[in-house]
Amino acid sequence: GIQVEQSPPDLILQEGANSTLRCNFSDSVNNLQWFHQNPWGQLINLFYIPSGTKQNGRLSATTVATERYSLLYISSSQTTDSGVYFCAVEAINNNDMRFGAGTRLTVKP
Amino acid sequence: NAGVTQTPKFQVLKTGQSMTLQCAQDMNHNSMYWYRQDPGMGLRLIYYSASEGTTDKGEVPNGYNVSRLNKREFSLRLESAAPSQTSVYFCASLVRYALNQPQHFGDGTRLSIL
């Protein structure tokens, strides 16, 4: 199956700082998503982004499908941004959605 | 608007017992998924159902069975529970063949096997 690698595995920021999270994948995809898992364990969909760029408030994401990577940008981070960020992908001609191991983000006040 | 509903939220089993985790979605989604998440780790796909009437194995299917009862419901069964199956189980759904296909998750079932 498709391989998904996320980096960095852990990230500690001061409130107000910016950050970039990366997701590399091993095959062509027809679905790529970014999720945030909050401290209570809930998974919240941030972006559906198999290609191109999207923005939602302080968050934005870019997927370069031809080079098999996606980036999640968090600007002016807040303590409520803390949690684990997952990238999930679905390979073309396949229907299973695979997750990376995640990036654990801690934003300190 | 409930979204994806999982029952139960918590369960403790003894080794060798069986149980079924239930999942239902009210968004008319085609595809449904079962994942497990072990402490400090990402989600691993157990089984999925791309559409009503089909089911397929994911990364870690051993020890589990699934049933896509209808378009709304997708259940996961542990026939003979083992301590290695202690985990948080998430159900998810997705609408296929749409311009925007975000995956929606339930709140999870925390399962402990003693």
Short mmCIF file of N, CA and C in Angstrom, two decimals, chain A residues 30-31 33 35 37 40-43 45 48 54 86 88 90 94-102 104, chain B residues 33 35 37 40-43 45 48 50 57-59 90 94 96 98-103 105 107 110:
data_model
loop_
_atom_site.label_atom_id
_atom_site.label_comp_id
_atom_site.label_asym_id
_atom_site.label_seq_id
_atom_site.Cartn_x
_atom_site.Cartn_y
_atom_site.Cartn_z
N ASN A 30 -5.53 10.39 -5.22
CA ASN A 30 -6.74 11.10 -5.64
C ASN A 30 -7.46 11.72 -4.44
N ASN A 31 -6.89 11.54 -3.27
CA ASN A 31 -7.47 12.15 -2.07
C ASN A 31 -6.34 12.36 -1.07
N GLN A 33 -5.86 14.51 2.76
CA GLN A 33 -6.54 15.31 3.78
C GLN A 33 -5.58 15.57 4.94
N PHE A 35 -5.76 16.44 9.08
CA PHE A 35 -6.62 16.38 10.25
C PHE A 35 -5.88 16.93 11.47
N GLN A 37 -6.04 16.25 15.57
CA GLN A 37 -6.59 15.50 16.68
C GLN A 37 -6.37 16.30 17.95
N TRP A 40 -8.61 15.83 23.36
CA TRP A 40 -9.69 14.92 23.77
C TRP A 40 -9.83 13.75 22.80
N GLY A 41 -8.99 13.71 21.81
CA GLY A 41 -8.98 12.58 20.88
C GLY A 41 -9.85 12.74 19.66
N GLN A 42 -10.55 13.85 19.53
CA GLN A 42 -11.42 14.03 18.38
C GLN A 42 -10.62 14.40 17.13
N LEU A 43 -11.03 13.84 16.02
CA LEU A 43 -10.36 14.10 14.74
C LEU A 43 -11.18 15.10 13.95
N ASN A 45 -11.42 17.38 10.51
CA ASN A 45 -10.89 17.55 9.15
C ASN A 45 -10.56 19.02 8.91
N TYR A 48 -9.35 19.13 2.62
CA TYR A 48 -9.34 18.12 1.57
C TYR A 48 -8.54 18.75 0.44
N LYS A 54 -5.06 25.74 -0.47
CA LYS A 54 -6.27 26.22 0.19
C LYS A 54 -5.89 26.97 1.45
N PHE A 86 -2.44 15.04 11.45
CA PHE A 86 -2.28 13.87 10.59
C PHE A 86 -2.53 14.22 9.13
N ALA A 88 -3.58 12.18 5.64
CA ALA A 88 -4.15 10.91 5.19
C ALA A 88 -4.26 10.96 3.67
N GLU A 90 -5.16 8.69 -0.15
CA GLU A 90 -5.75 7.56 -0.85
C GLU A 90 -5.11 7.50 -2.23
N ASN A 94 -7.30 2.99 -5.82
CA ASN A 94 -7.43 2.30 -4.55
C ASN A 94 -8.45 3.05 -3.72
N ASN A 95 -9.06 2.39 -2.77
CA ASN A 95 -10.11 3.05 -1.99
C ASN A 95 -9.80 3.11 -0.51
N ASP A 96 -8.59 2.74 -0.12
CA ASP A 96 -8.30 2.78 1.31
C ASP A 96 -7.52 4.04 1.64
N MET A 97 -7.90 4.68 2.72
CA MET A 97 -7.31 5.93 3.16
C MET A 97 -6.28 5.61 4.25
N ARG A 98 -5.01 5.93 3.98
CA ARG A 98 -3.93 5.60 4.91
C ARG A 98 -3.42 6.87 5.58
N PHE A 99 -3.09 6.72 6.87
CA PHE A 99 -2.62 7.86 7.67
C PHE A 99 -1.12 7.81 7.89
N GLY A 100 -0.51 8.99 8.00
CA GLY A 100 0.85 9.08 8.48
C GLY A 100 0.88 8.96 9.99
N ALA A 101 2.09 8.96 10.55
CA ALA A 101 2.24 8.80 12.00
C ALA A 101 1.93 10.07 12.78
N GLY A 102 1.84 11.19 12.08
CA GLY A 102 1.44 12.43 12.72
C GLY A 102 2.60 13.31 13.16
N ARG A 104 3.21 15.89 16.36
CA ARG A 104 2.65 16.37 17.63
C ARG A 104 3.12 17.79 17.88
N TYR B 33 -15.15 3.34 6.99
CA TYR B 33 -13.83 2.83 7.38
C TYR B 33 -13.80 2.52 8.88
N TYR B 35 -10.71 2.19 11.78
CA TYR B 35 -9.30 2.36 12.13
C TYR B 35 -9.11 2.01 13.60
N GLN B 37 -6.29 3.11 16.77
CA GLN B 37 -5.21 4.02 17.16
C GLN B 37 -4.66 3.57 18.50
N GLY B 40 -0.13 7.02 21.37
CA GLY B 40 1.01 7.73 20.79
C GLY B 40 1.28 7.43 19.34
N MET B 41 0.34 6.78 18.68
CA MET B 41 0.57 6.38 17.29
C MET B 41 -0.51 6.94 16.37
N GLY B 42 -0.27 6.77 15.08
CA GLY B 42 -1.25 7.18 14.10
C GLY B 42 -2.37 6.16 13.95
N LEU B 43 -3.26 6.43 13.02
CA LEU B 43 -4.39 5.54 12.77
C LEU B 43 -3.99 4.47 11.75
N LEU B 45 -5.55 1.41 9.31
CA LEU B 45 -6.80 0.97 8.70
C LEU B 45 -7.00 -0.52 8.91
N TYR B 48 -12.29 -1.47 5.27
CA TYR B 48 -13.08 -0.39 4.71
C TYR B 48 -14.14 -0.96 3.77
N ALA B 50 -15.88 0.51 0.40
CA ALA B 50 -15.91 1.59 -0.58
C ALA B 50 -17.33 1.97 -0.96
N LYS B 57 -9.99 -5.56 3.07
CA LYS B 57 -9.03 -5.50 4.16
C LYS B 57 -8.15 -4.27 4.02
N GLY B 58 -7.76 -3.73 5.18
CA GLY B 58 -6.81 -2.65 5.23
C GLY B 58 -5.44 -3.16 5.65
N GLU B 59 -4.75 -2.37 6.47
CA GLU B 59 -3.39 -2.73 6.90
C GLU B 59 -3.36 -3.82 7.95
N PHE B 90 -11.80 3.95 15.71
CA PHE B 90 -12.51 5.04 15.05
C PHE B 90 -13.20 4.54 13.79
N LEU B 94 -17.09 8.81 4.17
CA LEU B 94 -16.67 9.74 3.13
C LEU B 94 -17.64 9.62 1.96
N ARG B 96 -18.02 9.63 -1.85
CA ARG B 96 -17.15 9.42 -3.00
C ARG B 96 -17.76 10.05 -4.24
N ALA B 98 -17.42 13.04 -5.44
CA ALA B 98 -17.86 14.42 -5.26
C ALA B 98 -16.65 15.32 -5.45
N LEU B 99 -16.91 16.60 -5.64
CA LEU B 99 -15.80 17.53 -5.83
C LEU B 99 -14.98 17.67 -4.56
N ASN B 100 -15.61 17.58 -3.44
CA ASN B 100 -14.95 17.71 -2.15
C ASN B 100 -15.24 16.45 -1.34
N GLN B 101 -14.20 15.75 -0.91
CA GLN B 101 -14.42 14.45 -0.28
C GLN B 101 -13.74 14.38 1.08
N PRO B 102 -14.13 15.23 2.03
CA PRO B 102 -13.52 15.12 3.36
C PRO B 102 -14.03 13.88 4.09
N GLN B 103 -13.17 13.31 4.88
CA GLN B 103 -13.54 12.16 5.70
C GLN B 103 -14.04 12.66 7.05
N PHE B 105 -15.17 11.66 11.01
CA PHE B 105 -14.89 10.65 12.02
C PHE B 105 -15.89 10.69 13.16
N ASP B 107 -16.41 9.76 17.36
CA ASP B 107 -15.61 10.15 18.52
C ASP B 107 -14.77 9.02 19.08
N ARG B 110 -13.26 3.38 23.08
CA ARG B 110 -12.08 2.98 23.84
C ARG B 110 -12.29 1.58 24.36
#
